[in-house]
Amino acid sequence: TKEARAHYQIQVGARGDDRYLENWHDPDMVGRPSRWSGPQSRLLLPVNPGQRYTITLELDVPPHALSADAGLYLNGRRLAPLKSESQLTATLPPSRTDMIELQLRSQGWEPRMKLPGSSDSRTLGVMCYKVTLRSTRAHTMVFVANSGQWLPELEPPLKIEPGK
């Protein structure tokens, strides 16, 4: 619905995520649901035309995945660089259509070449856990696209600085 497209999240690696993802590896079932991207993985995301969005990706970014052109792209234009941080946030301009395609670019790397004892020959990018889109016109409820459930908006975790 229009309301669901205004504020939703995709649990990457959980059942139902594959309709939003292209060129991603199979779900990683160790710990929290997640998937590894490839060097150029795509996100196919429903939006409400004419609305500006904020997108947040919860990630694990290995140093091997970083490069000068790594980041989140829309129509060939980089919206945000990829950094060694657990979140990547960008503003999406209003779209004329109800679907956008974003590209997550990273430096491809093979675990067997970078991690002692690994025999994993896949070409990986970054580990992704969750994608959240929020329109500037969104309400406080969050739609979980994987399951079709509505959740109350959760407060972000408190950041406690050392020594305080």
PDB file of C-alpha atoms in Angstrom:
ATOM      1  CA  THR A   1       0.000   0.000   0.000  1.00  0.00           C
ATOM      2  CA  LYS A   2       0.983   3.642  -0.198  1.00  0.00           C
ATOM      3  CA  GLU A   3       1.327   3.672   3.602  1.00  0.00           C
ATOM      4  CA  ALA A   4       3.619   0.626   3.567  1.00  0.00           C
ATOM      5  CA  ARG A   5       5.820   2.152   0.848  1.00  0.00           C
ATOM      6  CA  ALA A   6       6.191   5.318   2.942  1.00  0.00           C
ATOM      7  CA  HIS A   7       8.132   3.616   5.764  1.00  0.00           C
ATOM      8  CA  TYR A   8       9.379   0.053   5.582  1.00  0.00           C
ATOM      9  CA  GLN A   9      12.269  -2.240   6.276  1.00  0.00           C
ATOM     10  CA  ILE A  10      13.626  -5.343   4.622  1.00  0.00           C
ATOM     11  CA  GLN A  11      15.340  -7.906   6.823  1.00  0.00           C
ATOM     12  CA  VAL A  12      18.108  -8.999   4.461  1.00  0.00           C
ATOM     13  CA  GLY A  13      18.725 -12.734   4.659  1.00  0.00           C
ATOM     14  CA  ALA A  14      15.240 -13.442   6.031  1.00  0.00           C
ATOM     15  CA  ARG A  15      12.483 -15.130   4.068  1.00  0.00           C
ATOM     16  CA  GLY A  16      10.870 -12.800   1.523  1.00  0.00           C
ATOM     17  CA  ASP A  17      13.910 -10.576   0.892  1.00  0.00           C
ATOM     18  CA  ASP A  18      14.773 -11.997  -2.545  1.00  0.00           C
ATOM     19  CA  ARG A  19      12.155  -9.983  -4.456  1.00  0.00           C
ATOM     20  CA  TYR A  20      14.070  -6.805  -3.515  1.00  0.00           C
ATOM     21  CA  LEU A  21      17.604  -8.055  -4.247  1.00  0.00           C
ATOM     22  CA  GLU A  22      19.620  -8.837  -7.390  1.00  0.00           C
ATOM     23  CA  ASN A  23      23.178 -10.201  -7.548  1.00  0.00           C
ATOM     24  CA  TRP A  24      23.400 -11.090  -3.843  1.00  0.00           C
ATOM     25  CA  HIS A  25      24.706 -14.318  -2.366  1.00  0.00           C
ATOM     26  CA  ASP A  26      22.438 -16.817  -0.611  1.00  0.00           C
ATOM     27  CA  PRO A  27      21.335 -15.944   2.943  1.00  0.00           C
ATOM     28  CA  ASP A  28      23.964 -16.387   5.634  1.00  0.00           C
ATOM     29  CA  MET A  29      22.429 -18.406   8.441  1.00  0.00           C
ATOM     30  CA  VAL A  30      25.120 -17.839  11.077  1.00  0.00           C
ATOM     31  CA  GLY A  31      23.712 -15.558  13.783  1.00  0.00           C
ATOM     32  CA  ARG A  32      21.560 -12.656  12.600  1.00  0.00           C
ATOM     33  CA  PRO A  33      19.954 -13.043   9.127  1.00  0.00           C
ATOM     34  CA  SER A  34      22.107 -11.430   6.454  1.00  0.00           C
ATOM     35  CA  ARG A  35      23.495 -11.729   2.941  1.00  0.00           C
ATOM     36  CA  TRP A  36      26.792 -10.909   1.318  1.00  0.00           C
ATOM     37  CA  SER A  37      26.629  -8.543  -1.605  1.00  0.00           C
ATOM     38  CA  GLY A  38      28.769  -8.968  -4.661  1.00  0.00           C
ATOM     39  CA  PRO A  39      30.917  -6.198  -6.139  1.00  0.00           C
ATOM     40  CA  GLN A  40      27.812  -4.740  -7.825  1.00  0.00           C
ATOM     41  CA  SER A  41      24.563  -5.775  -6.149  1.00  0.00           C
ATOM     42  CA  ARG A  42      21.191  -4.144  -6.731  1.00  0.00           C
ATOM     43  CA  LEU A  43      18.289  -3.148  -4.510  1.00  0.00           C
ATOM     44  CA  LEU A  44      14.865  -2.978  -6.196  1.00  0.00           C
ATOM     45  CA  LEU A  45      12.744  -0.858  -3.897  1.00  0.00           C
ATOM     46  CA  PRO A  46       9.102   0.258  -4.032  1.00  0.00           C
ATOM     47  CA  VAL A  47       8.521   3.973  -3.392  1.00  0.00           C
ATOM     48  CA  ASN A  48       5.723   6.513  -3.586  1.00  0.00           C
ATOM     49  CA  PRO A  49       6.341   8.678  -6.666  1.00  0.00           C
ATOM     50  CA  GLY A  50       7.174  12.308  -5.949  1.00  0.00           C
ATOM     51  CA  GLN A  51       8.373  11.690  -2.393  1.00  0.00           C
ATOM     52  CA  ARG A  52      11.887  12.131  -1.025  1.00  0.00           C
ATOM     53  CA  TYR A  53      13.243   9.224   1.054  1.00  0.00           C
ATOM     54  CA  THR A  54      16.009   8.457   3.495  1.00  0.00           C
ATOM     55  CA  ILE A  55      17.557   5.021   3.079  1.00  0.00           C
ATOM     56  CA  THR A  56      19.602   3.322   5.773  1.00  0.00           C
ATOM     57  CA  LEU A  57      21.525   0.094   5.256  1.00  0.00           C
ATOM     58  CA  GLU A  58      22.837  -1.835   8.263  1.00  0.00           C
ATOM     59  CA  LEU A  59      26.141  -3.324   7.130  1.00  0.00           C
ATOM     60  CA  ASP A  60      29.379  -5.004   8.012  1.00  0.00           C
ATOM     61  CA  VAL A  61      32.063  -3.515   5.762  1.00  0.00           C
ATOM     62  CA  PRO A  62      35.336  -5.460   5.636  1.00  0.00           C
ATOM     63  CA  PRO A  63      38.391  -3.344   4.763  1.00  0.00           C
ATOM     64  CA  HIS A  64      38.807  -5.496   1.614  1.00  0.00           C
ATOM     65  CA  ALA A  65      35.487  -4.106   0.272  1.00  0.00           C
ATOM     66  CA  LEU A  66      36.523  -0.449   0.328  1.00  0.00           C
ATOM     67  CA  SER A  67      37.637   1.407  -2.780  1.00  0.00           C
ATOM     68  CA  ALA A  68      37.549   4.975  -4.100  1.00  0.00           C
ATOM     69  CA  ASP A  69      34.298   4.388  -6.019  1.00  0.00           C
ATOM     70  CA  ALA A  70      32.536   2.102  -3.507  1.00  0.00           C
ATOM     71  CA  GLY A  71      29.136   3.339  -2.405  1.00  0.00           C
ATOM     72  CA  LEU A  72      25.402   3.499  -3.031  1.00  0.00           C
ATOM     73  CA  TYR A  73      24.397   4.601  -6.536  1.00  0.00           C
ATOM     74  CA  LEU A  74      21.210   5.754  -8.252  1.00  0.00           C
ATOM     75  CA  ASN A  75      21.269   6.047 -12.056  1.00  0.00           C
ATOM     76  CA  GLY A  76      25.077   6.002 -12.078  1.00  0.00           C
ATOM     77  CA  ARG A  77      25.385   8.823  -9.514  1.00  0.00           C
ATOM     78  CA  ARG A  78      26.884   8.073  -6.115  1.00  0.00           C
ATOM     79  CA  LEU A  79      24.539   9.027  -3.288  1.00  0.00           C
ATOM     80  CA  ALA A  80      26.828   7.982  -0.430  1.00  0.00           C
ATOM     81  CA  PRO A  81      30.346   6.547  -0.186  1.00  0.00           C
ATOM     82  CA  LEU A  82      30.930   3.179   1.435  1.00  0.00           C
ATOM     83  CA  LYS A  83      32.898   3.528   4.688  1.00  0.00           C
ATOM     84  CA  SER A  84      34.025   1.270   7.521  1.00  0.00           C
ATOM     85  CA  GLU A  85      30.830   1.978   9.446  1.00  0.00           C
ATOM     86  CA  SER A  86      27.850  -0.127  10.451  1.00  0.00           C
ATOM     87  CA  GLN A  87      25.340   2.122   8.684  1.00  0.00           C
ATOM     88  CA  LEU A  88      25.169   3.743   5.290  1.00  0.00           C
ATOM     89  CA  THR A  89      22.566   6.504   5.009  1.00  0.00           C
ATOM     90  CA  ALA A  90      21.572   8.516   1.951  1.00  0.00           C
ATOM     91  CA  THR A  91      18.785  10.776   0.735  1.00  0.00           C
ATOM     92  CA  LEU A  92      16.895   9.559  -2.307  1.00  0.00           C
ATOM     93  CA  PRO A  93      15.419  12.183  -4.630  1.00  0.00           C
ATOM     94  CA  PRO A  94      11.753  11.938  -5.604  1.00  0.00           C
ATOM     95  CA  SER A  95      11.091   9.296  -8.256  1.00  0.00           C
ATOM     96  CA  ARG A  96       8.697   9.513 -11.193  1.00  0.00           C
ATOM     97  CA  THR A  97       7.890   5.815 -10.853  1.00  0.00           C
ATOM     98  CA  ASP A  98       6.838   3.517  -8.002  1.00  0.00           C
ATOM     99  CA  MET A  99      10.097   1.487  -8.111  1.00  0.00           C
ATOM    100  CA  ILE A 100      13.726   2.523  -7.882  1.00  0.00           C
ATOM    101  CA  GLU A 101      16.873   0.549  -8.549  1.00  0.00           C
ATOM    102  CA  LEU A 102      19.923   1.274  -6.433  1.00  0.00           C
ATOM    103  CA  GLN A 103      23.341  -0.238  -6.919  1.00  0.00           C
ATOM    104  CA  LEU A 104      25.610  -1.081  -3.988  1.00  0.00           C
ATOM    105  CA  ARG A 105      29.177  -1.070  -5.286  1.00  0.00           C
ATOM    106  CA  SER A 106      32.178  -2.378  -3.402  1.00  0.00           C
ATOM    107  CA  GLN A 107      35.584  -3.838  -4.092  1.00  0.00           C
ATOM    108  CA  GLY A 108      35.125  -7.549  -4.718  1.00  0.00           C
ATOM    109  CA  TRP A 109      37.273  -9.890  -2.617  1.00  0.00           C
ATOM    110  CA  GLU A 110      37.614 -13.637  -2.089  1.00  0.00           C
ATOM    111  CA  PRO A 111      37.746 -14.966   1.477  1.00  0.00           C
ATOM    112  CA  ARG A 112      40.249 -17.693   0.478  1.00  0.00           C
ATOM    113  CA  MET A 113      42.668 -14.962  -0.643  1.00  0.00           C
ATOM    114  CA  LYS A 114      42.199 -12.728   2.418  1.00  0.00           C
ATOM    115  CA  LEU A 115      41.342 -15.019   5.342  1.00  0.00           C
ATOM    116  CA  PRO A 116      43.814 -17.684   6.451  1.00  0.00           C
ATOM    117  CA  GLY A 117      42.270 -21.152   6.362  1.00  0.00           C
ATOM    118  CA  SER A 118      39.259 -20.151   4.257  1.00  0.00           C
ATOM    119  CA  SER A 119      38.383 -22.169   1.164  1.00  0.00           C
ATOM    120  CA  ASP A 120      35.489 -19.830   0.213  1.00  0.00           C
ATOM    121  CA  SER A 121      36.027 -18.813  -3.418  1.00  0.00           C
ATOM    122  CA  ARG A 122      32.971 -16.527  -3.712  1.00  0.00           C
ATOM    123  CA  THR A 123      33.581 -12.920  -4.712  1.00  0.00           C
ATOM    124  CA  LEU A 124      32.076 -10.911  -1.857  1.00  0.00           C
ATOM    125  CA  GLY A 125      31.395  -7.275  -1.138  1.00  0.00           C
ATOM    126  CA  VAL A 126      29.738  -6.297   2.165  1.00  0.00           C
ATOM    127  CA  MET A 127      27.472  -8.092   4.643  1.00  0.00           C
ATOM    128  CA  CYS A 128      24.002  -6.514   4.792  1.00  0.00           C
ATOM    129  CA  TYR A 129      21.453  -7.044   7.579  1.00  0.00           C
ATOM    130  CA  LYS A 130      18.651  -4.558   7.034  1.00  0.00           C
ATOM    131  CA  VAL A 131      17.425  -1.901   4.593  1.00  0.00           C
ATOM    132  CA  THR A 132      15.068   0.822   5.848  1.00  0.00           C
ATOM    133  CA  LEU A 133      13.303   3.402   3.673  1.00  0.00           C
ATOM    134  CA  ARG A 134      11.451   6.325   5.175  1.00  0.00           C
ATOM    135  CA  SER A 135       9.608   8.977   3.208  1.00  0.00           C
ATOM    136  CA  THR A 136       9.470  12.561   4.411  1.00  0.00           C
ATOM    137  CA  ARG A 137       5.693  11.986   4.676  1.00  0.00           C
ATOM    138  CA  ALA A 138       5.931   8.745   6.670  1.00  0.00           C
ATOM    139  CA  HIS A 139       4.022   7.908   9.814  1.00  0.00           C
ATOM    140  CA  THR A 140       5.668   6.311  12.843  1.00  0.00           C
ATOM    141  CA  MET A 141       4.699   2.692  12.105  1.00  0.00           C
ATOM    142  CA  VAL A 142       7.220   0.552  10.210  1.00  0.00           C
ATOM    143  CA  PHE A 143       6.116  -2.030   7.651  1.00  0.00           C
ATOM    144  CA  VAL A 144       8.240  -5.203   7.566  1.00  0.00           C
ATOM    145  CA  ALA A 145       8.290  -6.010   3.853  1.00  0.00           C
ATOM    146  CA  ASN A 146       9.422  -9.623   4.392  1.00  0.00           C
ATOM    147  CA  SER A 147       6.429 -10.604   6.530  1.00  0.00           C
ATOM    148  CA  GLY A 148       3.765  -7.992   5.805  1.00  0.00           C
ATOM    149  CA  GLN A 149       3.549  -6.967   9.474  1.00  0.00           C
ATOM    150  CA  TRP A 150       3.389  -3.474  10.952  1.00  0.00           C
ATOM    151  CA  LEU A 151       5.623  -2.603  13.894  1.00  0.00           C
ATOM    152  CA  PRO A 152       5.746   0.477  16.103  1.00  0.00           C
ATOM    153  CA  GLU A 153       8.785   2.570  15.326  1.00  0.00           C
ATOM    154  CA  LEU A 154      11.662   1.582  17.553  1.00  0.00           C
ATOM    155  CA  GLU A 155      13.838   4.185  19.172  1.00  0.00           C
ATOM    156  CA  PRO A 156      17.442   4.098  17.997  1.00  0.00           C
ATOM    157  CA  PRO A 157      19.832   2.542  20.523  1.00  0.00           C
ATOM    158  CA  LEU A 158      21.462   4.950  22.940  1.00  0.00           C
ATOM    159  CA  LYS A 159      25.086   5.702  22.196  1.00  0.00           C
ATOM    160  CA  ILE A 160      27.128   5.709  25.365  1.00  0.00           C
ATOM    161  CA  GLU A 161      30.473   7.385  25.099  1.00  0.00           C
ATOM    162  CA  PRO A 162      33.386   5.919  27.035  1.00  0.00           C
ATOM    163  CA  GLY A 163      33.970   7.664  30.366  1.00  0.00           C
ATOM    164  CA  LYS A 164      30.421   8.986  30.703  1.00  0.00           C
TER     165      LYS A 164
END
